[in-house]
Short mmCIF file of C-alpha atoms in Angstrom, two decimals:
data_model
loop_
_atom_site.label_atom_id
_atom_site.label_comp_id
_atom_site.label_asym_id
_atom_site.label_seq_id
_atom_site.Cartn_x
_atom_site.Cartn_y
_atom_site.Cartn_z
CA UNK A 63 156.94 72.33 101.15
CA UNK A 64 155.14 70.17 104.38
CA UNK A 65 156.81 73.30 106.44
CA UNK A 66 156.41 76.32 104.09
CA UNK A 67 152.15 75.44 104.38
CA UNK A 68 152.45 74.83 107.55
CA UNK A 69 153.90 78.38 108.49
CA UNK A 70 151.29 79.94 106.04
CA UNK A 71 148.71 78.43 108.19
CA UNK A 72 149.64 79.96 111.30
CA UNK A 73 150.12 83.11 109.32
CA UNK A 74 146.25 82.90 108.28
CA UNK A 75 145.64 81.97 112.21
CA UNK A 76 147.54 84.96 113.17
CA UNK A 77 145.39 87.28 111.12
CA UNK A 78 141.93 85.64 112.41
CA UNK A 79 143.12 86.68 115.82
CA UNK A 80 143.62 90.04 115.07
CA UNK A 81 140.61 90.36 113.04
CA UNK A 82 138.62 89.02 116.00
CA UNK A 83 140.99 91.14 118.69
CA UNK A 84 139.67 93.81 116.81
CA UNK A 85 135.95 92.99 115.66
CA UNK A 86 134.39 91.46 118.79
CA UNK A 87 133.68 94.29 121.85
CA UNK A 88 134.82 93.63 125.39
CA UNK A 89 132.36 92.78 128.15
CA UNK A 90 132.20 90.94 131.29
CA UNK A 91 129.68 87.75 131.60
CA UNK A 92 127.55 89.39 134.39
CA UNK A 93 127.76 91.89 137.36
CA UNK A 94 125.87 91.50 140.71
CA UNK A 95 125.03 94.23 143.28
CA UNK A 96 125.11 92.80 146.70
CA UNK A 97 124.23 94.01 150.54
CA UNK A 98 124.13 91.58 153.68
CA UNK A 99 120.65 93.93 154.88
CA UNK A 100 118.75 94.61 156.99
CA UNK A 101 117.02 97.06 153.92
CA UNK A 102 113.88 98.59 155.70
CA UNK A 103 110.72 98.67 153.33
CA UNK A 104 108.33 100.77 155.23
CA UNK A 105 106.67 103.09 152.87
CA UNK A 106 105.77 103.80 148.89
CA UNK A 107 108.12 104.47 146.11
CA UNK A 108 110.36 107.61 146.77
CA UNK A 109 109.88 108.17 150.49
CA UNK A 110 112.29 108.64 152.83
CA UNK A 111 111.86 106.53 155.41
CA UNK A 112 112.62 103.53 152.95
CA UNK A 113 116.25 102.03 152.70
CA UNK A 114 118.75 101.16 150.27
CA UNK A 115 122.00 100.08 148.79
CA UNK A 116 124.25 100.94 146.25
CA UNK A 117 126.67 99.44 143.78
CA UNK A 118 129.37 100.80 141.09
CA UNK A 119 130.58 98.93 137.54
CA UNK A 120 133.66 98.74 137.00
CA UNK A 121 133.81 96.40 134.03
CA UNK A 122 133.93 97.47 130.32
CA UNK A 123 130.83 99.26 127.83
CA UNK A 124 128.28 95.95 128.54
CA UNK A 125 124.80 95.44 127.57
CA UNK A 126 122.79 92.57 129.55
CA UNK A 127 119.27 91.12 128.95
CA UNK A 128 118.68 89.33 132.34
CA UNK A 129 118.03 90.73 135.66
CA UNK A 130 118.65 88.22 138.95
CA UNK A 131 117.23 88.91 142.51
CA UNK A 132 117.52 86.92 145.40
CA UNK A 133 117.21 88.24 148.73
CA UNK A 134 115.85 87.11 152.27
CA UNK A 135 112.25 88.96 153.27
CA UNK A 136 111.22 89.13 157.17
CA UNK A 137 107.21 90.31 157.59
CA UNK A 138 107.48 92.99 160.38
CA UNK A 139 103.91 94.43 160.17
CA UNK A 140 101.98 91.13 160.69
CA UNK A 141 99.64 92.65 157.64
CA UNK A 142 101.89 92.92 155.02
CA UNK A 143 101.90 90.73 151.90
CA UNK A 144 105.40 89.63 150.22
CA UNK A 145 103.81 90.83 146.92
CA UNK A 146 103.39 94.74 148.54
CA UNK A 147 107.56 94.87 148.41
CA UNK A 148 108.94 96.35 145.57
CA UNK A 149 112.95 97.45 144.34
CA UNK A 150 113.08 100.13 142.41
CA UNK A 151 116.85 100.03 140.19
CA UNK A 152 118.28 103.70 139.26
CA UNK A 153 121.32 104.17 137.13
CA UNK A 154 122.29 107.10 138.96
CA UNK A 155 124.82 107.98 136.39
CA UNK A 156 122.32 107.87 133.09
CA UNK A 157 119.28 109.04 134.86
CA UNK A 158 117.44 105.95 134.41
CA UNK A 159 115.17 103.75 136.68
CA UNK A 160 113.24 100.52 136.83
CA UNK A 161 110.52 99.36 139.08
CA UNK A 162 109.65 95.47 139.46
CA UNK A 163 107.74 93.03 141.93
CA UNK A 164 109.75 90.20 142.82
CA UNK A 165 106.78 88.05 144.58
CA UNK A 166 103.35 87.07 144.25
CA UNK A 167 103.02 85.80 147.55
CA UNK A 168 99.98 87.29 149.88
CA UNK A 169 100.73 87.27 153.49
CA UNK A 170 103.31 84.98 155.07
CA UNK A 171 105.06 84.68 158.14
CA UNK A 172 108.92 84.97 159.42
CA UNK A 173 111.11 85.19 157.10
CA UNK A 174 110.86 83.73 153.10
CA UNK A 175 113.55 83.56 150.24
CA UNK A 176 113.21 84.72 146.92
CA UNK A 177 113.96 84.48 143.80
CA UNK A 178 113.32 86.43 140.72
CA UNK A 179 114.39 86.49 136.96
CA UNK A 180 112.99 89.45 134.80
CA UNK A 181 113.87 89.41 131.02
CA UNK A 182 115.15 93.13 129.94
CA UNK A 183 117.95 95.22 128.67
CA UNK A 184 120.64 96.72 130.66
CA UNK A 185 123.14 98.97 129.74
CA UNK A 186 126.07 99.67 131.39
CA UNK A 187 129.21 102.26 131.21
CA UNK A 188 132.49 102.18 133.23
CA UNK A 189 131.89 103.82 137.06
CA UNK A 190 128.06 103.93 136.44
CA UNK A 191 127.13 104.33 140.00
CA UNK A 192 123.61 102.39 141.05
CA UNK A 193 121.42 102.69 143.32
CA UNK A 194 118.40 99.79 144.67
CA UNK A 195 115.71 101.07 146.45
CA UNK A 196 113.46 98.90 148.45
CA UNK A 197 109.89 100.35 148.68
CA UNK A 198 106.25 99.14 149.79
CA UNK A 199 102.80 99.42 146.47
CA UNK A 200 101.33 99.75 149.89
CA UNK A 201 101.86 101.33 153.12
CA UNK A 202 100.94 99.60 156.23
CA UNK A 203 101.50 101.24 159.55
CA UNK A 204 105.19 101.42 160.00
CA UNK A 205 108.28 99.20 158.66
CA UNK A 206 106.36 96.70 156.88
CA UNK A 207 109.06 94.21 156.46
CA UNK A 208 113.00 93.83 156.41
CA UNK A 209 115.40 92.37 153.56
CA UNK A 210 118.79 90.60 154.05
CA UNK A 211 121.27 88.55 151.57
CA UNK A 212 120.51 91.03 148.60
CA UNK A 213 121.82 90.01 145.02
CA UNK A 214 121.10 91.80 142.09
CA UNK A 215 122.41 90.41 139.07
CA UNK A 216 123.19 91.72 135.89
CA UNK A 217 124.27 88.79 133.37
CA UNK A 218 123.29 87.45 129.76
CA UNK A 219 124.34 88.71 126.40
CA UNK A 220 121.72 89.89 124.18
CA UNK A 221 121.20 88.93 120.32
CA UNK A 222 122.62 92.10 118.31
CA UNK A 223 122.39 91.97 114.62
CA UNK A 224 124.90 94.68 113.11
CA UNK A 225 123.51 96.93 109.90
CA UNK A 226 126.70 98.42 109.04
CA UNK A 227 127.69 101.95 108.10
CA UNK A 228 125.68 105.17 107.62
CA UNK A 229 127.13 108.13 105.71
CA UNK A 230 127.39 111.44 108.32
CA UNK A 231 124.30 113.41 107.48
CA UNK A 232 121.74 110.86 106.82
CA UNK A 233 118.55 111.82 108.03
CA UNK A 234 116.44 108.46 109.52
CA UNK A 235 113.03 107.70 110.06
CA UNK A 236 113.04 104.28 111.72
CA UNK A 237 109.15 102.02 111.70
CA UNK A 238 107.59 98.74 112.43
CA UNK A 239 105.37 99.13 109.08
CA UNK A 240 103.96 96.00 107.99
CA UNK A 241 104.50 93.54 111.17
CA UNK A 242 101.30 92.39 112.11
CA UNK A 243 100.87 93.33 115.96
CA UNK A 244 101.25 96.17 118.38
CA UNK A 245 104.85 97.20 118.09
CA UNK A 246 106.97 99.79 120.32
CA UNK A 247 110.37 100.94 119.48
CA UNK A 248 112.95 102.96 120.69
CA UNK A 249 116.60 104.05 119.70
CA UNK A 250 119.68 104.20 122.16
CA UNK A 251 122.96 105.86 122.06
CA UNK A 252 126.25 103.66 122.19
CA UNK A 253 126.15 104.83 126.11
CA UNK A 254 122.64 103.27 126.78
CA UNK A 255 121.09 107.18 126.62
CA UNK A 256 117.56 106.41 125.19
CA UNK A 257 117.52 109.22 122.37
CA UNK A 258 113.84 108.43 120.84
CA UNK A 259 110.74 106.01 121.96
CA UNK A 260 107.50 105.26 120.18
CA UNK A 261 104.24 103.45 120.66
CA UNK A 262 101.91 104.16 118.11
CA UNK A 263 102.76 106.96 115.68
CA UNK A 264 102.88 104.75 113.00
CA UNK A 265 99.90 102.90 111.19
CA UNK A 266 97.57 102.06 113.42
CA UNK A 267 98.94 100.32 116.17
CA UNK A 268 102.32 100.11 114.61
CA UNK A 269 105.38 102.95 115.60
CA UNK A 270 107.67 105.37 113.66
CA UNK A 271 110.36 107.56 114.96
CA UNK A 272 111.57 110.24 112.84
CA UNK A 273 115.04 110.74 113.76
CA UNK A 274 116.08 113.29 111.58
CA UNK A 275 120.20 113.74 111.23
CA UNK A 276 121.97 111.64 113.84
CA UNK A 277 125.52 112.67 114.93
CA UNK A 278 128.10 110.27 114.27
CA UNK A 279 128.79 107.36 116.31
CA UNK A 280 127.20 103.84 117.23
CA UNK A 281 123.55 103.72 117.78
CA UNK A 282 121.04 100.68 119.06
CA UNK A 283 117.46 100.32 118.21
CA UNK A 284 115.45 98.53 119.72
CA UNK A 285 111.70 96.68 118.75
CA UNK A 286 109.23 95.40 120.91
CA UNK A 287 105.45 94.62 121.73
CA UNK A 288 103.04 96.46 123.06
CA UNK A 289 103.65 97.70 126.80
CA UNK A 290 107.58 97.72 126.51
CA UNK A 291 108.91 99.80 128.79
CA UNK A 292 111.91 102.42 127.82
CA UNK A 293 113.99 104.69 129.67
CA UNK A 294 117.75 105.59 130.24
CA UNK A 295 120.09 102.56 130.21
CA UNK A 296 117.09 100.48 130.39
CA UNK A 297 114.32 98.44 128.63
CA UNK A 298 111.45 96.22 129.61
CA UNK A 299 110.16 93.82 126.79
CA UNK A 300 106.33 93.56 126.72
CA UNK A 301 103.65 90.59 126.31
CA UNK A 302 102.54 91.32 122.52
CA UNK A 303 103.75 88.93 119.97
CA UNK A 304 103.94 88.50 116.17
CA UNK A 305 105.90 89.30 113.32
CA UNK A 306 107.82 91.94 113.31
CA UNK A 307 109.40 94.03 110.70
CA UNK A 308 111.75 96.63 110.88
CA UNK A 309 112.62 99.60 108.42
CA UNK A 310 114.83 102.47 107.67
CA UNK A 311 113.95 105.02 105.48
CA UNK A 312 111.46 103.08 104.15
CA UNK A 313 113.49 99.67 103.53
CA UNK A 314 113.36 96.47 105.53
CA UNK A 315 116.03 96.06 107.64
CA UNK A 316 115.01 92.93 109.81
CA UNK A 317 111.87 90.79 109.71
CA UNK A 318 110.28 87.47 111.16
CA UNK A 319 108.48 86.35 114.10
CA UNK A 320 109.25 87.86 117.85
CA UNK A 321 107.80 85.63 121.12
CA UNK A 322 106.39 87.51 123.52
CA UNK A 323 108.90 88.75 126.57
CA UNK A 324 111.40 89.66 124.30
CA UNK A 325 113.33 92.63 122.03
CA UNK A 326 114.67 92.76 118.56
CA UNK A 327 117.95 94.66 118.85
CA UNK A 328 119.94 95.99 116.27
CA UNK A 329 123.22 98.26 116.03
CA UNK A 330 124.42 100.88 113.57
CA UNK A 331 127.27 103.28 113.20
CA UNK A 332 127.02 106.85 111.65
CA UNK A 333 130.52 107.85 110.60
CA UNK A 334 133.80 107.12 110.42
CA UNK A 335 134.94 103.10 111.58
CA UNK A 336 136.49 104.02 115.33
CA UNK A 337 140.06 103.68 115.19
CA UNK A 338 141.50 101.17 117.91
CA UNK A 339 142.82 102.08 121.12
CA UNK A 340 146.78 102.40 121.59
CA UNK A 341 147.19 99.42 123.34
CA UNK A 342 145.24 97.42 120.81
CA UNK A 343 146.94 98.35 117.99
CA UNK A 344 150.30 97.86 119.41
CA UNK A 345 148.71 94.43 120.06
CA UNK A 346 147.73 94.09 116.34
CA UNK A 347 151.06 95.78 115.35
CA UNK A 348 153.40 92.60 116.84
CA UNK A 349 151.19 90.13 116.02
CA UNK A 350 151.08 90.99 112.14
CA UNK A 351 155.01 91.12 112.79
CA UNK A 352 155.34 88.14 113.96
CA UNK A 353 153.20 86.57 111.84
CA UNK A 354 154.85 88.22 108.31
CA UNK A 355 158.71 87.65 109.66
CA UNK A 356 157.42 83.38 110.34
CA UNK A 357 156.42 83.94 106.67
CA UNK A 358 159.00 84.88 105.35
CA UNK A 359 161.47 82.74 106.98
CA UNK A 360 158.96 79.92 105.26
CA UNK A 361 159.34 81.37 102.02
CA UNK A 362 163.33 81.90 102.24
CA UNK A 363 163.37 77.39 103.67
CA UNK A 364 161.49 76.79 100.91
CA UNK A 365 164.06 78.14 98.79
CA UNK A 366 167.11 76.41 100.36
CA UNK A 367 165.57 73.12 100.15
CA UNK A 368 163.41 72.92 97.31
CA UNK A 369 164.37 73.46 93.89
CA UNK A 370 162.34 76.24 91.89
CA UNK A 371 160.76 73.90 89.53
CA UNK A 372 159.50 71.90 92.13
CA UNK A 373 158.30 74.86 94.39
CA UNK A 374 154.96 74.91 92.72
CA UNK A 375 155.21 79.30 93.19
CA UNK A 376 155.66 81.88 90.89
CA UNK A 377 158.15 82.88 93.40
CA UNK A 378 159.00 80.54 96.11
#
């Protein structure tokens, strides 16, 4: 009996682990972007005569929410601030870009470290290729200043609540009615493609996207305060704050309070479940194998040793 339970316990452990193996996506902890330098900053966003570096993923389908710099900055022009130098952060491969300041300090001397954490969502596909430009708000008389030990970080996983299922054909219209602040919101593909934004089309100060028919597959939307920032594979939170409140077609989907510096994200799929990949389900395949043969072998003990009557089974 002691041995028949214990076998139907690692049976029931068996089939958490595929359940999970399948359930719970891939992604890797973090991803940095790194260049020894020298990076010339010499001139404003976009101009040639600024420098840069580059950087491919290579990990799985990952979304982030925190964005590391540290890097080494050496004044050239002895009238340039530390707060003038900017990075701007293209993902070459979606068509997206951010722009971000990454000191406040006025003029300094030599050379200074910093460091710099921005809150913010990050999506990222396999190969995306990216590309950090360094780039002056304003343009002194040649190279203004020089960066070295570069590291861009990627890392962080964001809070996603899932909503399920969606029949194909199902027209949306997606709001922030009744939350009581200035709301923004925006809806992503699966790939990080941002497919709608909105600011104020709703009541007041609040924001509606009508969707219309979405084509099947997974889909993230995204809620924010006021001055969010949106664009391909991308998304800046902004300083408004308050309770949110989050609809589809007219029904609340998510609601309660949201700090300032932050997003609400959730995920939905339109369509059919995805089926696993080959590998995968060969994985699930052996395991539930496995785990049905050390059954069984249970079952057939149980009936060697123990007599019927005492099985306490219908059928031992």
């Amino acid at each position: 009996m002691r041995i028949l339970k214990l076998r139907r316990r690692v049976f029931l452990a068996l089939c958490t682990l595929v359940l999970a193996t399948f359930m719970v996506p891939s992604a890797w902890s973090q991803y940095s972007a790194t260049s020894p330098g020298p990076i010339l900053s010499q001139a404003g966003q976009g101009s040639p005569l600024n420098e840069f570096y580059t950087g491919t993923y290579l990990g799985p389908a990952s979304i982030f929410n925190l964005i590391t710099f540290n890097g080494d900055l050496t004044e050239v022009n002895t009238a340039t601030w530390a707060s003038e130098a900017r990075w701007l952060v293209t993902n070459q491969s979606l068509g997206g870009a951010i722009a971000y300041q990454p000191s406040t300090v006025g003029n300094f001397t030599f050379t200074i470290s910093i460091n710099k954490s921005l809150s913010a969502l990050v999506f990222l596909n396999p190969g995306d290729a990216l590309r950090f430009d360094a780039y002056e708000s304003v343009n002194d008389s040649g190279v203004d200043a020089s960066w070295a030990n570069l590291d861009h970080t990627f890392s962080g996983t964001p809070i996603i609540t899932s909503l399920g299922y969606y029949a194909p054909g199902t027209s949306f219209v997606l709001d922030t009615e009744s939350s009581n602040f200035d709301t923004e919101l925006a809806l992503y593909s699966s790939a990080g493609t941002l497919l709608f934004s909105d600011d104020d089309s709703g009541t007041g100060t609040l924001s509606s996207i009508n969707a219309g028919t979405l084509s099947n597959g997974t889909y993230y939307l995204v809620g924010g305060g006021y001055n969010s920032g949106f664009t391909h594979g991308f998304a800046f939170p902004g300083s408004a704050a308050g309770t949110l409140n989050m609809r589809i077609n007219g029904s609340t989907i998510s609601s309660g309070s949201l700090a300032a510096n932050s997003f609400r994200v959730l995920t939905f799929t339109v369509g059919i479940v995805a089926v696993p990949e080959p590998a995968t389900t060969g994985l699930i395949a052996v395991i539930s194998i496995v785990a049905w043969i050390g059954f069984r072998r249970g079952r057939s003990k149980c009936r060697s040793v123990v007599p019927k009557s005492e099985c306490g089974l219908s059928r031992c």
